[in-house]
Coordinates of C-alpha atoms and ligand atoms in Angstrom, one line a residue:
M1 CA -39.9 -18.0 6.0
Y2 CA -37.9 -21.1 6.7
T3 CA -34.4 -20.8 7.9
S4 CA -32.0 -23.7 8.3
H5 CA -31.3 -25.4 11.6
L6 CA -27.5 -24.8 11.0
V7 CA -28.1 -21.1 10.9
N8 CA -30.7 -21.1 13.6
Q9 CA -28.2 -22.6 16.1
L10 CA -25.7 -20.0 15.2
K11 CA -25.3 -17.3 17.9
P12 CA -24.5 -13.7 16.8
S13 CA -20.7 -12.9 17.5
A14 CA -20.7 -11.8 21.1
T15 CA -18.0 -9.2 20.5
I16 CA -19.9 -7.6 17.7
A17 CA -23.1 -7.8 19.8
A18 CA -21.5 -6.1 22.7
A19 CA -20.2 -3.3 20.5
G20 CA -23.7 -3.0 19.1
K21 CA -25.3 -2.7 22.6
A22 CA -22.8 0.1 23.5
R23 CA -23.5 1.9 20.2
E24 CA -27.3 1.8 20.9
L25 CA -26.8 3.3 24.3
R26 CA -24.5 6.0 22.8
A27 CA -27.3 6.8 20.3
Q28 CA -29.5 7.5 23.3
G29 CA -27.0 10.1 24.4
V30 CA -25.1 8.1 27.0
N31 CA -21.3 8.6 27.2
V32 CA -20.4 4.9 27.0
L33 CA -16.8 4.0 27.7
E34 CA -16.2 1.3 25.2
F35 CA -13.8 -1.6 25.5
T36 CA -15.6 -4.2 23.4
L37 CA -14.3 -4.6 19.9
G38 CA -10.8 -5.8 19.3
E39 CA -9.7 -3.4 16.6
P40 CA -6.9 -0.9 16.6
D41 CA -8.3 2.6 17.1
F42 CA -5.5 4.0 14.8
T43 CA -6.4 5.1 11.3
T44 CA -4.7 3.0 8.5
P45 CA -1.2 4.5 7.8
E46 CA -1.3 7.1 5.0
H47 CA 1.1 5.2 2.6
I48 CA -1.3 2.3 2.5
C49 CA -4.4 4.5 1.9
E50 CA -2.4 6.2 -0.9
A51 CA -1.8 2.8 -2.6
A52 CA -5.5 2.2 -2.5
R53 CA -6.2 5.6 -4.2
K54 CA -3.6 4.8 -6.7
A55 CA -5.1 1.3 -7.4
M56 CA -8.4 3.0 -8.2
A57 CA -6.7 5.7 -10.4
D58 CA -4.9 2.9 -12.3
G59 CA -8.2 1.2 -13.0
H60 CA -7.6 -1.8 -10.7
T61 CA -11.3 -1.9 -10.0
H62 CA -12.3 -5.3 -11.5
Y63 CA -12.3 -8.9 -10.4
T64 CA -9.0 -10.4 -9.5
P65 CA -8.0 -14.1 -9.6
A66 CA -10.2 -16.0 -6.9
T67 CA -7.1 -16.9 -5.0
G68 CA -5.9 -13.3 -4.8
L69 CA -3.5 -11.1 -6.8
P70 CA -0.2 -12.8 -7.7
V71 CA 1.6 -9.7 -6.4
L72 CA 0.0 -9.9 -3.0
K73 CA 0.6 -13.6 -2.7
E74 CA 4.2 -13.0 -3.5
A75 CA 4.3 -10.2 -0.8
V76 CA 2.8 -12.6 1.8
C77 CA 5.6 -15.1 1.0
A78 CA 8.2 -12.5 1.1
A79 CA 7.0 -11.0 4.5
F80 CA 6.8 -14.5 6.0
E81 CA 10.3 -15.4 4.9
R82 CA 11.7 -12.0 6.0
D83 CA 10.0 -12.2 9.5
Y84 CA 10.2 -15.9 10.3
G85 CA 12.7 -17.4 7.9
V86 CA 10.4 -19.9 6.5
A87 CA 9.9 -20.0 2.6
Y88 CA 6.6 -20.6 1.0
K89 CA 5.4 -20.6 -2.6
P90 CA 2.6 -18.3 -3.7
T91 CA 0.7 -21.4 -4.7
E92 CA 0.5 -22.1 -1.0
V93 CA -1.2 -18.7 -0.3
T94 CA -5.0 -17.9 -0.7
V95 CA -6.1 -14.3 0.0
S96 CA -9.6 -14.0 1.7
N97 CA -12.0 -11.4 3.0
G98 CA -10.3 -11.1 6.4
A99 CA -8.9 -13.7 8.7
K100 CA -12.4 -14.7 9.9
H101 CA -13.3 -15.7 6.4
A102 CA -9.9 -17.5 6.0
I103 CA -10.7 -19.6 9.2
H104 CA -14.1 -20.5 7.8
N105 CA -12.5 -21.5 4.5
V106 CA -10.0 -23.8 6.3
L107 CA -12.7 -25.5 8.3
T108 CA -14.9 -25.9 5.2
A109 CA -12.0 -27.3 3.2
C110 CA -10.6 -29.7 5.8
C111 CA -13.5 -31.0 7.9
E112 CA -16.1 -33.6 7.4
P113 CA -19.3 -33.5 9.4
G114 CA -18.7 -35.2 12.7
D115 CA -14.9 -34.5 12.7
E116 CA -13.6 -33.2 16.0
V117 CA -11.7 -30.0 16.2
I118 CA -9.6 -29.2 19.4
I119 CA -9.9 -25.7 20.7
P120 CA -8.1 -24.6 23.9
T121 CA -10.2 -22.3 26.0
P122 CA -10.6 -19.4 26.5
Y123 CA -11.0 -19.1 22.8
W124 CA -11.9 -16.4 20.3
V125 CA -15.8 -16.3 20.1
S126 CA -16.0 -17.3 16.4
Y127 CA -13.9 -20.5 16.6
S128 CA -16.5 -22.8 18.0
A129 CA -19.3 -21.1 16.0
L130 CA -17.4 -21.6 12.8
V131 CA -16.6 -25.2 13.6
E132 CA -20.2 -25.9 14.2
L133 CA -21.2 -24.2 11.1
V134 CA -19.4 -26.8 9.0
G135 CA -21.0 -29.6 11.0
A136 CA -17.8 -30.5 13.0
V137 CA -17.7 -30.8 16.7
P138 CA -15.6 -28.4 18.9
V139 CA -13.6 -30.2 21.6
L140 CA -12.9 -27.6 24.2
V141 CA -9.8 -28.0 26.4
E142 CA -9.9 -25.8 29.4
T143 CA -6.7 -24.0 30.2
T144 CA -6.1 -21.9 33.4
E145 CA -4.8 -18.7 34.5
E146 CA -2.2 -20.5 36.5
S147 CA -0.8 -22.1 33.4
G148 CA -0.8 -18.8 31.6
F149 CA -3.8 -20.0 29.5
C150 CA -1.6 -22.4 27.6
M151 CA -2.6 -25.9 26.7
T152 CA -0.1 -28.5 27.9
E153 CA 1.1 -31.6 26.1
E154 CA -0.9 -33.9 28.3
Q155 CA -4.1 -31.9 27.8
F156 CA -3.5 -32.0 24.0
R157 CA -2.9 -35.8 24.0
S158 CA -5.8 -36.6 26.1
A159 CA -8.2 -34.6 23.8
I160 CA -7.1 -36.5 20.7
T161 CA -9.5 -39.2 19.4
D162 CA -9.7 -41.0 16.1
K163 CA -12.1 -38.3 15.0
T164 CA -9.7 -35.4 15.6
R165 CA -9.1 -33.5 12.4
L166 CA -7.7 -30.2 13.5
M167 CA -6.4 -28.3 16.4
M168 CA -6.9 -24.5 16.5
L169 CA -4.1 -22.5 18.2
N170 CA -4.1 -18.8 18.6
S171 CA -0.9 -17.2 20.1
P172 CA -0.9 -14.4 21.0
S173 CA -4.4 -15.2 22.1
N174 CA -7.7 -13.4 21.8
P175 CA -9.1 -13.0 24.6
T176 CA -6.2 -13.7 27.0
G177 CA -3.2 -12.2 25.3
A178 CA -1.3 -15.4 26.2
V179 CA 1.9 -16.0 24.1
Y180 CA 3.0 -19.6 24.2
P181 CA 6.6 -20.1 25.2
V182 CA 8.7 -21.5 22.3
E183 CA 9.3 -24.9 24.0
A184 CA 5.6 -25.3 24.6
L185 CA 4.8 -24.6 21.0
E186 CA 7.4 -27.1 19.8
T187 CA 6.1 -29.8 22.0
L188 CA 2.6 -29.3 20.7
A189 CA 3.9 -29.3 17.2
K190 CA 5.7 -32.6 17.7
V191 CA 2.5 -34.2 19.1
A192 CA 0.5 -32.9 16.2
V193 CA 3.0 -34.4 13.7
E194 CA 3.0 -37.7 15.6
K195 CA -0.8 -38.0 15.7
N196 CA -1.2 -36.5 12.1
I197 CA -3.4 -33.7 13.3
T198 CA -3.5 -30.5 11.2
V199 CA -2.8 -27.4 13.2
L200 CA -4.6 -24.2 12.2
S201 CA -2.3 -21.5 13.7
D202 CA -4.1 -18.2 13.9
E203 CA -1.2 -15.7 14.0
I204 CA -3.2 -12.5 13.4
Y205 CA -1.6 -10.9 16.6
D206 CA 2.0 -11.9 15.6
K207 CA 3.2 -8.3 15.4
L208 CA 1.6 -7.1 18.7
I209 CA 4.1 -8.5 21.2
Y210 CA 5.1 -6.8 24.5
D211 CA 8.4 -6.3 26.3
G212 CA 9.7 -9.7 27.6
Y213 CA 7.8 -11.8 25.1
S214 CA 8.6 -13.1 21.7
F215 CA 6.6 -14.6 18.8
R216 CA 7.5 -17.8 17.0
S217 CA 5.5 -18.9 14.0
F218 CA 4.1 -22.4 14.4
A219 CA 5.4 -23.3 10.9
S220 CA 9.0 -22.6 12.0
F221 CA 9.7 -25.9 13.7
G222 CA 10.9 -27.9 10.7
E223 CA 9.6 -29.3 7.4
D224 CA 7.4 -31.9 8.9
V225 CA 5.6 -29.4 11.2
K226 CA 5.2 -26.9 8.3
N227 CA 3.6 -29.5 6.2
N228 CA 1.2 -30.2 9.0
T229 CA 0.3 -26.5 9.6
I230 CA -2.1 -24.0 8.1
I231 CA -1.2 -20.4 8.9
V232 CA -3.9 -17.8 9.2
N233 CA -3.1 -14.1 9.2
G234 CA -4.1 -10.8 7.7
V235 CA -3.6 -7.1 7.7
S236 CA -6.4 -6.2 10.2
K237 CA -4.5 -5.9 13.4
A238 CA -0.9 -5.1 12.6
Y239 CA -1.7 -2.3 10.1
A240 CA -5.0 -1.1 11.6
M241 CA -7.0 -2.3 8.6
T242 CA -9.9 -4.1 10.0
G243 CA -12.4 -2.4 7.5
W244 CA -10.4 -3.4 4.5
R245 CA -11.2 -7.1 4.9
I246 CA -8.0 -8.8 3.8
G247 CA -6.7 -12.0 5.5
W248 CA -5.1 -15.1 4.1
T249 CA -4.2 -18.8 4.6
I250 CA -0.7 -20.3 4.0
A251 CA -1.2 -24.0 3.6
P252 CA -0.1 -27.1 1.7
E253 CA -0.9 -26.7 -2.1
N254 CA -3.8 -29.1 -2.2
V255 CA -5.5 -27.2 0.7
S256 CA -4.9 -23.8 -0.9
A257 CA -6.3 -25.1 -4.2
A258 CA -9.4 -26.3 -2.3
I259 CA -9.9 -23.0 -0.7
T260 CA -9.4 -21.2 -4.0
R261 CA -12.1 -23.5 -5.6
L262 CA -14.4 -22.6 -2.7
Q263 CA -13.8 -18.9 -3.1
S264 CA -14.4 -19.1 -6.8
Q265 CA -17.9 -20.3 -6.1
Q266 CA -18.5 -18.2 -3.0
T267 CA -17.0 -14.7 -3.1
S268 CA -15.2 -14.7 -6.5
N269 CA -12.3 -12.7 -4.9
P270 CA -11.4 -10.3 -2.1
C271 CA -11.8 -6.5 -2.9
S272 CA -9.2 -5.5 -5.6
I273 CA -8.4 -2.1 -4.1
S274 CA -7.9 -3.6 -0.6
Q275 CA -5.6 -6.1 -2.0
Y276 CA -3.4 -3.4 -3.5
A277 CA -3.4 -1.6 -0.1
A278 CA -2.4 -4.9 1.5
V279 CA 0.6 -5.2 -0.9
E280 CA 1.8 -1.8 0.3
A281 CA 1.3 -2.7 3.9
L282 CA 3.5 -5.8 3.5
N283 CA 6.1 -4.4 1.1
G284 CA 6.2 -0.8 2.4
P285 CA 7.8 0.7 5.5
Q286 CA 7.1 -1.3 8.6
D287 CA 7.7 1.5 11.2
C288 CA 4.0 2.1 11.4
I289 CA 3.7 -1.1 13.4
A290 CA 6.4 -0.1 15.9
D291 CA 4.8 3.3 16.4
M292 CA 1.4 1.7 17.2
L293 CA 3.0 -0.9 19.4
V294 CA 4.7 1.8 21.6
Q295 CA 1.2 3.2 22.4
F296 CA -0.3 -0.4 22.9
Q297 CA 2.6 -1.1 25.3
S298 CA 1.9 2.0 27.5
R299 CA -1.8 1.3 27.6
R300 CA -1.2 -2.3 28.5
D301 CA 1.2 -1.4 31.3
Y302 CA -1.3 1.2 32.6
V303 CA -4.3 -1.1 32.4
L304 CA -2.4 -4.0 34.2
G305 CA -1.1 -1.5 36.9
R306 CA -4.7 -0.2 37.6
L307 CA -6.2 -3.8 37.6
R308 CA -3.5 -5.0 40.1
K309 CA -4.7 -2.3 42.5
I310 CA -8.3 -3.5 42.5
P311 CA -8.9 -6.0 45.2
G312 CA -10.1 -9.5 44.2
L313 CA -9.3 -9.2 40.4
T314 CA -6.9 -11.9 39.0
F315 CA -5.4 -12.3 35.6
A316 CA -2.4 -13.6 33.7
D317 CA -0.3 -10.8 32.2
P318 CA -1.0 -10.5 28.4
G319 CA 2.2 -11.0 26.3
G320 CA 0.6 -9.9 23.2
A321 CA -2.6 -8.7 21.4
F322 CA -4.5 -5.8 23.0
Y323 CA -6.8 -7.4 25.6
A324 CA -6.8 -7.6 29.4
F325 CA -8.7 -10.7 30.5
F326 CA -9.5 -10.8 34.2
N327 CA -11.5 -12.8 36.7
V328 CA -14.3 -10.9 38.4
S329 CA -15.9 -13.8 40.3
H330 CA -14.8 -12.4 43.6
Y331 CA -17.6 -9.8 43.1
F332 CA -20.3 -12.3 42.4
G333 CA -23.0 -12.2 45.1
K334 CA -21.7 -8.9 46.6
T335 CA -23.6 -5.7 46.6
L336 CA -22.0 -3.4 43.9
S337 CA -22.5 0.3 43.3
G338 CA -26.1 1.2 42.6
G339 CA -27.2 -1.7 45.0
V340 CA -26.9 -4.4 42.2
T341 CA -25.7 -8.0 42.7
V342 CA -24.6 -10.2 39.9
S343 CA -24.0 -14.0 39.7
N344 CA -21.9 -14.4 36.5
S345 CA -19.8 -12.5 34.0
T346 CA -22.7 -11.9 31.6
E347 CA -24.7 -10.2 34.4
F348 CA -21.6 -8.4 35.5
C349 CA -21.1 -6.9 32.0
T350 CA -24.8 -5.9 31.8
A351 CA -24.8 -4.2 35.3
L352 CA -21.5 -2.5 34.5
L353 CA -22.8 -1.1 31.3
E354 CA -26.1 0.0 32.8
N355 CA -24.8 1.5 36.0
A356 CA -21.2 2.6 35.1
H357 CA -21.5 2.9 31.3
V358 CA -18.5 0.8 30.8
A359 CA -18.8 -1.8 28.0
L360 CA -16.7 -5.0 28.4
V361 CA -17.2 -8.5 26.9
T362 CA -18.3 -11.3 29.1
G363 CA -15.9 -14.3 29.4
D364 CA -18.8 -16.6 28.9
A365 CA -18.6 -15.8 25.2
F366 CA -15.0 -17.1 25.2
G367 CA -15.7 -20.3 27.1
A368 CA -14.4 -18.7 30.3
P369 CA -17.0 -18.1 33.0
G370 CA -16.0 -15.7 35.7
Y371 CA -13.9 -13.6 33.3
V372 CA -14.4 -10.5 31.3
R373 CA -12.4 -9.0 28.5
L374 CA -11.2 -5.4 28.1
S375 CA -9.9 -4.3 24.7
F376 CA -7.3 -1.5 25.3
A377 CA -7.2 -0.7 21.6
T378 CA -8.7 2.7 22.5
S379 CA -7.4 6.1 23.7
M380 CA -5.6 6.5 27.1
E381 CA -8.3 9.1 28.0
V382 CA -11.1 6.4 27.6
I383 CA -9.0 3.9 29.4
E384 CA -8.4 6.2 32.4
A385 CA -12.1 7.1 32.6
G386 CA -13.2 3.5 32.1
L387 CA -10.9 2.2 34.9
N388 CA -12.1 4.9 37.3
A389 CA -15.7 4.0 36.5
L390 CA -14.9 0.3 37.0
E391 CA -13.2 0.9 40.3
K392 CA -16.2 3.0 41.5
F393 CA -18.7 0.4 40.4
L394 CA -16.8 -2.3 42.4
G395 CA -16.9 0.0 45.4
Ligands
LIG1 N1 -8.6 -14.3 14.7 C1 -8.6 -13.7 15.8 C2 -7.9 -14.3 17.0 C3 -9.2 -12.5 16.0 O1 -9.2 -11.9 17.2 C4 -9.8 -11.9 14.9 C5 -10.5 -10.6 15.2 N2 -10.8 -9.8 14.3 C6 -9.8 -12.5 13.7 C7 -9.2 -13.8 13.6 C8 -10.4 -12.0 12.4 O2 -9.7 -11.0 11.8 P1 -10.3 -10.3 10.6 O3 -10.9 -9.0 11.1 O4 -9.2 -10.1 9.6 O5 -11.4 -11.1 9.9
LIG2 N1 -11.9 -10.1 16.6 C1 -12.3 -8.8 17.2 C2 -12.8 -9.1 18.6 O1 -12.7 -10.1 19.1 C3 -13.3 -8.2 16.2 C4 -14.7 -8.6 16.4 C5 -15.0 -9.9 15.8 O2 -14.7 -10.1 14.6 O3 -15.5 -10.8 16.5 O4 -13.3 -8.2 19.2

């Protein structure tokens, strides 16, 4: 049967594909050490699950407004003001089926075919795919390990053309964990306002920040920047709620209204029960985040300590999120354990999975050849075993 060229050119999500490959191998009885998917291994905190059970018991099992429940939109505004001191109105919030859906909505609502969207690399796999899906053109700006994987003002300026519609920023970053310094963010914000370029700031990892780093929302640099910014966030990462599929956009009213119109034709509304759970996540006790962060911090420190001891690997310390992103190109062309040689990151990941049963994601998927991504959102036991196996594989 016929399938459209737009969908034919769409690659499957590399992170989800890598996780699928590991799962297949596990089904064959292999003990795979899994570092692919970026999702917290913790269960959703009990008070949030309880709110979902209560929502069902109370009969909240019907359609909600397409834009999301008023009580959840108010909770999003209250949490944003509490955490970042910036006030928004509920009419500026649209609740979607996860942050990924929210990003697709923004691109659909804001871009015309042929518009250019600036994306600093390394970038999260879905960014360029979703830009292409709406007929827009990703303009990739290469950042380096030496610059801490942050796009500079000069790089931003030189990527801008008269076709530029949007710039997509992700700090803390998936896959690098890079957290932009406040001054760097402010500079980019000023350029965006000067050039009238909307910034989609994906702040999904805002709560996962490590010692010595701090988070600043892109919308917090004044009224003109706020009016030029669309925030994407959700409950997936901070509250270990990836399966509940709740994310949102905070955007100028006309953009929010456009996204709501889109959703009314497209998904009707996000799951009612998940929305009630998200209300509790935002309004309820926040210490669950701190508890999870303690564990992420010790895993991060352990992973970085081990990687530092392996000759030839290089990386920039992640300041947030739960990924280590390291360069393995030193090992290309060398004979590795099992007698294999590899010449790129994708071959490296395949050989590592087949020979050492360690599953990582290739940097090629993030626009960063030579690199691999390790998600440390898994138990310390798996992390230790995985790094032992990686070390042995590299010989
Ligand atoms: N943005 C980034 C940077 C991510 O890493 C992810 C990963 N899941 C998402 C958005 C999407 O989140 P969600 O699961 O809420 O769709
Ligand atoms: N964002 C996560 C990751 O990068 C989840 C998988 C996905 O949505 O791509 O692994």
